[in-house]
């Protein structure tokens, strides 16, 4: 069974939702049969790379709230994250463009290190003092190398703005086609969708239902002993 998760590194509920989903998956009896793929979704795709501002300022402008309200929301998120064992800085974070991080996540997917790099980006963005936006290229290289990627390949992607750009855009188009207008958005076997950072219990139920509704595996009632064609050609009839 495949679970696809659309998310953005700038999304705090994606950070929390990933932890809750992984808690549910760890308890799922068939977890070894579940493939998890992370998909790209930018919450602020039109933001210029050099347009960086404090999170509290961004929240106040975007949602028309006071800075005190924005701060209270961030402190609530810190409590929610803490309940999942996640570190979260409620003060002093900034906000910016995440496109390069998504491009690197597609590189990491090819190398089998996608989940590790995503978690490294989340922790850097939500828990560390150093900014993933203001010191973007060098910090992203450090994080990617620590997650198991080759430094030259990482620098090559960052130097080429077209590298994996189509893959990121394709993920975002697919999200729109599936009706996802927010993240995190979980799609189980292209049959069930779960929106938002639900509880681990909700994810457990969704996994159980999706697993139970999979098509029954093909049962082979006869195998071998009869002529057939395959990649190496066809069996040649022998004279009796």
C-alpha atoms as a printed R data frame, in Angstrom:
    type eleno elety resid chain resno       x       y       z
1   ATOM     1    CA   UNK     A     1   0.000   0.000   0.000
2   ATOM     2    CA   UNK     A     2   1.278   3.487  -0.851
3   ATOM     3    CA   UNK     A     3   0.694   6.569   1.282
4   ATOM     4    CA   UNK     A     4   1.435   9.907  -0.361
5   ATOM     5    CA   UNK     A     5   1.804  12.960   1.843
6   ATOM     6    CA   UNK     A     6   1.602  16.476   0.436
7   ATOM     7    CA   UNK     A     7   3.305  18.974   2.739
8   ATOM     8    CA   UNK     A     8   5.419  22.122   2.987
9   ATOM     9    CA   UNK     A     9   8.450  22.725   5.196
10  ATOM    10    CA   UNK     A    10   6.969  26.065   6.264
11  ATOM    11    CA   UNK     A    11   3.789  24.363   7.545
12  ATOM    12    CA   UNK     A    12   3.825  23.711  11.317
13  ATOM    13    CA   UNK     A    13   0.880  21.315  11.100
14  ATOM    14    CA   UNK     A    14   2.823  19.269   8.530
15  ATOM    15    CA   UNK     A    15   5.636  18.977  11.076
16  ATOM    16    CA   UNK     A    16   3.201  17.823  13.757
17  ATOM    17    CA   UNK     A    17   1.150  15.686  11.361
18  ATOM    18    CA   UNK     A    18   4.192  13.774  10.164
19  ATOM    19    CA   UNK     A    19   4.980  12.783  13.748
20  ATOM    20    CA   UNK     A    20   1.394  11.675  14.421
21  ATOM    21    CA   UNK     A    21   1.211   9.675  11.208
22  ATOM    22    CA   UNK     A    22   4.537   7.975  11.923
23  ATOM    23    CA   UNK     A    23   3.302   7.064  15.405
24  ATOM    24    CA   UNK     A    24   0.256   5.415  13.824
25  ATOM    25    CA   UNK     A    25   2.362   3.674  11.189
26  ATOM    26    CA   UNK     A    26   4.754   2.297  13.803
27  ATOM    27    CA   UNK     A    27   1.790   0.606  15.531
28  ATOM    28    CA   UNK     A    28   0.253  -0.658  12.280
29  ATOM    29    CA   UNK     A    29   0.588  -4.465  11.951
30  ATOM    30    CA   UNK     A    30   1.295  -4.235   8.205
31  ATOM    31    CA   UNK     A    31   3.716  -1.303   8.386
32  ATOM    32    CA   UNK     A    32   6.374  -3.193   6.414
33  ATOM    33    CA   UNK     A    33   3.962  -3.311   3.495
34  ATOM    34    CA   UNK     A    34   3.395   0.456   3.430
35  ATOM    35    CA   UNK     A    35   5.411   2.712   1.140
36  ATOM    36    CA   UNK     A    36   5.452   6.387   2.156
37  ATOM    37    CA   UNK     A    37   6.125   9.045  -0.481
38  ATOM    38    CA   UNK     A    38   6.369  12.754   0.324
39  ATOM    39    CA   UNK     A    39   4.985  15.169  -2.263
40  ATOM    40    CA   UNK     A    40   5.629  18.889  -2.744
41  ATOM    41    CA   UNK     A    41   3.166  21.642  -1.846
42  ATOM    42    CA   UNK     A    42   4.216  25.289  -1.445
43  ATOM    43    CA   UNK     A    43   2.041  27.386   0.812
44  ATOM    44    CA   UNK     A    44   3.579  30.579  -0.549
45  ATOM    45    CA   UNK     A    45   4.768  29.747  -4.101
46  ATOM    46    CA   UNK     A    46   4.823  33.362  -5.277
47  ATOM    47    CA   UNK     A    47   7.235  34.546  -2.582
48  ATOM    48    CA   UNK     A    48  10.621  35.683  -3.891
49  ATOM    49    CA   UNK     A    49  13.656  33.832  -2.575
50  ATOM    50    CA   UNK     A    50  14.980  36.963  -0.874
51  ATOM    51    CA   UNK     A    51  11.606  37.900   0.644
52  ATOM    52    CA   UNK     A    52  12.151  36.801   4.239
53  ATOM    53    CA   UNK     A    53  10.205  38.106   7.230
54  ATOM    54    CA   UNK     A    54   9.503  37.173  10.848
55  ATOM    55    CA   UNK     A    55   6.812  34.535  11.254
56  ATOM    56    CA   UNK     A    56   4.783  36.749  13.600
57  ATOM    57    CA   UNK     A    57   4.782  39.553  11.038
58  ATOM    58    CA   UNK     A    58   3.757  37.191   8.268
59  ATOM    59    CA   UNK     A    59   0.905  35.725  10.326
60  ATOM    60    CA   UNK     A    60  -0.366  39.167  11.347
61  ATOM    61    CA   UNK     A    61  -0.468  40.396   7.749
62  ATOM    62    CA   UNK     A    62  -1.801  37.191   6.200
63  ATOM    63    CA   UNK     A    63  -4.587  36.530   8.686
64  ATOM    64    CA   UNK     A    64  -5.332  40.078   9.865
65  ATOM    65    CA   UNK     A    65  -4.540  39.276  13.491
66  ATOM    66    CA   UNK     A    66  -2.628  41.208  16.095
67  ATOM    67    CA   UNK     A    67   0.947  40.247  16.874
68  ATOM    68    CA   UNK     A    68  -0.237  39.127  20.324
69  ATOM    69    CA   UNK     A    69  -2.733  36.751  18.706
70  ATOM    70    CA   UNK     A    70  -0.055  35.436  16.368
71  ATOM    71    CA   UNK     A    71   2.290  34.885  19.296
72  ATOM    72    CA   UNK     A    72  -0.403  33.029  21.243
73  ATOM    73    CA   UNK     A    73  -0.977  30.778  18.239
74  ATOM    74    CA   UNK     A    74   2.727  30.001  18.016
75  ATOM    75    CA   UNK     A    75   2.866  29.110  21.702
76  ATOM    76    CA   UNK     A    76  -0.112  26.800  21.231
77  ATOM    77    CA   UNK     A    77   1.714  25.128  18.358
78  ATOM    78    CA   UNK     A    78   4.743  24.663  20.600
79  ATOM    79    CA   UNK     A    79   2.546  22.764  23.052
80  ATOM    80    CA   UNK     A    80   1.055  20.624  20.269
81  ATOM    81    CA   UNK     A    81   4.512  19.840  18.909
82  ATOM    82    CA   UNK     A    82   5.869  19.118  22.373
83  ATOM    83    CA   UNK     A    83   3.126  16.549  22.944
84  ATOM    84    CA   UNK     A    84   4.556  14.657  19.958
85  ATOM    85    CA   UNK     A    85   8.127  14.901  21.245
86  ATOM    86    CA   UNK     A    86   9.050  17.685  18.818
87  ATOM    87    CA   UNK     A    87  11.060  20.801  19.593
88  ATOM    88    CA   UNK     A    88   9.426  24.057  18.486
89  ATOM    89    CA   UNK     A    89  10.596  27.672  18.774
90  ATOM    90    CA   UNK     A    90   7.571  29.872  19.361
91  ATOM    91    CA   UNK     A    91   9.630  33.068  19.147
92  ATOM    92    CA   UNK     A    92  12.189  34.355  16.675
93  ATOM    93    CA   UNK     A    93  11.510  32.181  13.626
94  ATOM    94    CA   UNK     A    94  11.323  33.568  10.105
95  ATOM    95    CA   UNK     A    95   9.423  32.667   6.943
96  ATOM    96    CA   UNK     A    96  10.446  32.472   3.295
97  ATOM    97    CA   UNK     A    97  10.380  30.563   0.014
98  ATOM    98    CA   UNK     A    98  10.657  26.759   0.247
99  ATOM    99    CA   UNK     A    99  11.055  25.885  -3.452
100 ATOM   100    CA   UNK     A   100  14.740  24.911  -3.246
101 ATOM   101    CA   UNK     A   101  14.026  22.620  -0.301
102 ATOM   102    CA   UNK     A   102  11.324  20.865  -2.298
103 ATOM   103    CA   UNK     A   103  13.726  20.426  -5.214
104 ATOM   104    CA   UNK     A   104  16.284  18.856  -2.896
105 ATOM   105    CA   UNK     A   105  13.618  16.538  -1.484
106 ATOM   106    CA   UNK     A   106  13.100  15.140  -4.991
107 ATOM   107    CA   UNK     A   107  16.834  14.490  -5.236
108 ATOM   108    CA   UNK     A   108  16.662  12.791  -1.836
109 ATOM   109    CA   UNK     A   109  13.756  10.642  -3.023
110 ATOM   110    CA   UNK     A   110  15.943   9.250  -5.806
111 ATOM   111    CA   UNK     A   111  18.609   8.420  -3.230
112 ATOM   112    CA   UNK     A   112  16.195   6.820  -0.767
113 ATOM   113    CA   UNK     A   113  16.771   9.570   1.835
114 ATOM   114    CA   UNK     A   114  13.616  11.640   1.426
115 ATOM   115    CA   UNK     A   115  12.086  11.140   4.868
116 ATOM   116    CA   UNK     A   116  15.429  11.821   6.568
117 ATOM   117    CA   UNK     A   117  15.950  15.078   4.684
118 ATOM   118    CA   UNK     A   118  12.374  16.237   5.237
119 ATOM   119    CA   UNK     A   119  12.730  15.719   8.974
120 ATOM   120    CA   UNK     A   120  16.047  17.591   8.933
121 ATOM   121    CA   UNK     A   121  14.399  20.520   7.143
122 ATOM   122    CA   UNK     A   122  11.480  20.512   9.582
123 ATOM   123    CA   UNK     A   123  13.730  20.515  12.610
124 ATOM   124    CA   UNK     A   124  15.935  23.244  11.173
125 ATOM   125    CA   UNK     A   125  12.934  25.433  10.358
126 ATOM   126    CA   UNK     A   126  10.959  24.924  13.554
127 ATOM   127    CA   UNK     A   127  13.503  24.136  16.244
128 ATOM   128    CA   UNK     A   128  16.900  25.637  15.362
129 ATOM   129    CA   UNK     A   129  18.028  29.255  15.671
130 ATOM   130    CA   UNK     A   130  19.818  29.340  12.318
131 ATOM   131    CA   UNK     A   131  17.557  30.358   9.427
132 ATOM   132    CA   UNK     A   132  16.970  28.001   6.504
133 ATOM   133    CA   UNK     A   133  15.988  31.081   4.473
134 ATOM   134    CA   UNK     A   134  18.553  33.761   5.320
135 ATOM   135    CA   UNK     A   135  21.524  31.391   5.066
136 ATOM   136    CA   UNK     A   136  19.784  29.154   2.575
137 ATOM   137    CA   UNK     A   137  22.296  27.532   0.240
138 ATOM   138    CA   UNK     A   138  25.073  26.682   2.714
139 ATOM   139    CA   UNK     A   139  22.695  25.574   5.449
140 ATOM   140    CA   UNK     A   140  20.677  23.421   3.042
141 ATOM   141    CA   UNK     A   141  23.880  21.777   1.831
142 ATOM   142    CA   UNK     A   142  24.890  20.993   5.421
143 ATOM   143    CA   UNK     A   143  21.489  19.538   6.231
144 ATOM   144    CA   UNK     A   144  21.335  17.463   3.046
145 ATOM   145    CA   UNK     A   145  24.828  16.040   3.523
146 ATOM   146    CA   UNK     A   146  24.006  15.168   7.142
147 ATOM   147    CA   UNK     A   147  20.892  13.357   5.838
148 ATOM   148    CA   UNK     A   148  23.070  11.185   3.594
149 ATOM   149    CA   UNK     A   149  23.222  13.029   0.273
150 ATOM   150    CA   UNK     A   150  26.396  13.662  -1.726
151 ATOM   151    CA   UNK     A   151  27.560  17.261  -1.440
152 ATOM   152    CA   UNK     A   152  28.345  17.702  -5.136
153 ATOM   153    CA   UNK     A   153  24.887  16.530  -6.160
154 ATOM   154    CA   UNK     A   154  23.237  18.883  -3.673
155 ATOM   155    CA   UNK     A   155  25.253  21.875  -4.841
156 ATOM   156    CA   UNK     A   156  24.481  20.947  -8.433
157 ATOM   157    CA   UNK     A   157  20.741  21.090  -7.789
158 ATOM   158    CA   UNK     A   158  20.970  24.420  -5.976
159 ATOM   159    CA   UNK     A   159  23.063  25.893  -8.793
160 ATOM   160    CA   UNK     A   160  20.561  24.838 -11.452
161 ATOM   161    CA   UNK     A   161  17.175  26.444 -10.854
162 ATOM   162    CA   UNK     A   162  15.558  24.043 -13.339
163 ATOM   163    CA   UNK     A   163  16.707  20.878 -11.551
164 ATOM   164    CA   UNK     A   164  13.630  19.035 -10.256
165 ATOM   165    CA   UNK     A   165  11.506  22.143 -10.792
166 ATOM   166    CA   UNK     A   166   9.149  20.207 -13.061
167 ATOM   167    CA   UNK     A   167   8.818  17.458 -10.433
168 ATOM   168    CA   UNK     A   168   7.807  19.999  -7.782
169 ATOM   169    CA   UNK     A   169   5.261  21.624 -10.094
170 ATOM   170    CA   UNK     A   170   3.876  18.237 -11.103
171 ATOM   171    CA   UNK     A   171   3.279  17.362  -7.436
172 ATOM   172    CA   UNK     A   172   1.476  20.654  -6.921
173 ATOM   173    CA   UNK     A   173  -0.724  20.177  -9.980
174 ATOM   174    CA   UNK     A   174  -1.604  16.702  -8.808
175 ATOM   175    CA   UNK     A   175  -2.560  18.035  -5.382
176 ATOM   176    CA   UNK     A   176  -4.940  20.481  -7.027
177 ATOM   177    CA   UNK     A   177  -6.453  17.704  -9.153
178 ATOM   178    CA   UNK     A   178  -7.046  15.651  -6.001
179 ATOM   179    CA   UNK     A   179  -8.795  18.580  -4.336
180 ATOM   180    CA   UNK     A   180  -6.094  19.384  -1.805
181 ATOM   181    CA   UNK     A   181  -6.246  23.077  -0.941
182 ATOM   182    CA   UNK     A   182  -4.255  22.773   2.270
183 ATOM   183    CA   UNK     A   183  -1.611  20.608   3.895
184 ATOM   184    CA   UNK     A   184  -0.800  18.169   5.298
185 ATOM   185    CA   UNK     A   185  -2.831  16.028   2.926
186 ATOM   186    CA   UNK     A   186  -2.537  12.248   3.071
187 ATOM   187    CA   UNK     A   187  -3.661   9.978   0.237
188 ATOM   188    CA   UNK     A   188  -3.847   6.238   0.902
189 ATOM   189    CA   UNK     A   189  -3.663   4.013  -2.177
190 ATOM   190    CA   UNK     A   190  -5.363   6.748  -4.210
191 ATOM   191    CA   UNK     A   191  -8.590   5.659  -2.520
192 ATOM   192    CA   UNK     A   192  -8.764   7.509   0.816
193 ATOM   193    CA   UNK     A   193  -7.772  11.045   1.708
194 ATOM   194    CA   UNK     A   194  -7.000  12.401   5.163
195 ATOM   195    CA   UNK     A   195  -6.694  16.164   5.545
196 ATOM   196    CA   UNK     A   196  -4.843  17.908   8.333
197 ATOM   197    CA   UNK     A   197  -2.718  16.886  11.310
198 ATOM   198    CA   UNK     A   198  -5.177  14.325  12.621
199 ATOM   199    CA   UNK     A   199  -4.577  12.278  15.751
200 ATOM   200    CA   UNK     A   200  -2.599   9.048  15.586
201 ATOM   201    CA   UNK     A   201  -5.862   7.189  16.235
202 ATOM   202    CA   UNK     A   202  -7.477   8.667  13.115
203 ATOM   203    CA   UNK     A   203  -4.459   7.699  11.045
204 ATOM   204    CA   UNK     A   204  -4.571   4.177  12.479
205 ATOM   205    CA   UNK     A   205  -8.198   3.779  11.425
206 ATOM   206    CA   UNK     A   206  -7.470   5.139   7.954
207 ATOM   207    CA   UNK     A   207  -4.543   2.740   7.488
208 ATOM   208    CA   UNK     A   208  -6.642  -0.203   8.656
209 ATOM   209    CA   UNK     A   209  -9.538   0.646   6.355
210 ATOM   210    CA   UNK     A   210  -7.340   1.282   3.322
211 ATOM   211    CA   UNK     A   211  -5.419  -1.943   3.905
212 ATOM   212    CA   UNK     A   212  -8.617  -3.950   4.239
213 ATOM   213    CA   UNK     A   213 -10.055  -2.513   1.039
214 ATOM   214    CA   UNK     A   214  -7.084  -3.425  -1.133
215 ATOM   215    CA   UNK     A   215  -7.836  -5.846  -4.003
216 ATOM   216    CA   UNK     A   216  -7.225  -9.454  -3.050
217 ATOM   217    CA   UNK     A   217  -3.875 -10.713  -4.363
218 ATOM   218    CA   UNK     A   218  -3.928 -12.947  -7.424
219 ATOM   219    CA   UNK     A   219  -3.992 -16.624  -6.537
220 ATOM   220    CA   UNK     A   220  -2.057 -18.749  -9.043
221 ATOM   221    CA   UNK     A   221  -3.733 -22.136  -9.373
222 ATOM   222    CA   UNK     A   222  -1.159 -23.605 -11.747
223 ATOM   223    CA   UNK     A   223   2.494 -22.650 -12.107
224 ATOM   224    CA   UNK     A   224   5.263 -23.925 -14.338
225 ATOM   225    CA   UNK     A   225   5.322 -26.946 -16.567
226 ATOM   226    CA   UNK     A   226   3.585 -25.295 -19.541
227 ATOM   227    CA   UNK     A   227   5.000 -23.398 -22.510
228 ATOM   228    CA   UNK     A   228   4.996 -19.628 -22.336
229 ATOM   229    CA   UNK     A   229   6.682 -16.543 -23.733
230 ATOM   230    CA   UNK     A   230   8.821 -14.287 -21.632
231 ATOM   231    CA   UNK     A   231  11.477 -11.550 -21.891
232 ATOM   232    CA   UNK     A   232  13.963 -14.080 -23.320
233 ATOM   233    CA   UNK     A   233  11.629 -15.371 -25.973
234 ATOM   234    CA   UNK     A   234   9.182 -18.238 -26.381
235 ATOM   235    CA   UNK     A   235   9.471 -21.916 -25.592
236 ATOM   236    CA   UNK     A   236  10.150 -23.830 -28.841
237 ATOM   237    CA   UNK     A   237   7.950 -26.931 -29.314
238 ATOM   238    CA   UNK     A   238  10.001 -30.103 -29.435
239 ATOM   239    CA   UNK     A   239   9.349 -32.948 -31.877
240 ATOM   240    CA   UNK     A   240   7.838 -35.969 -30.162
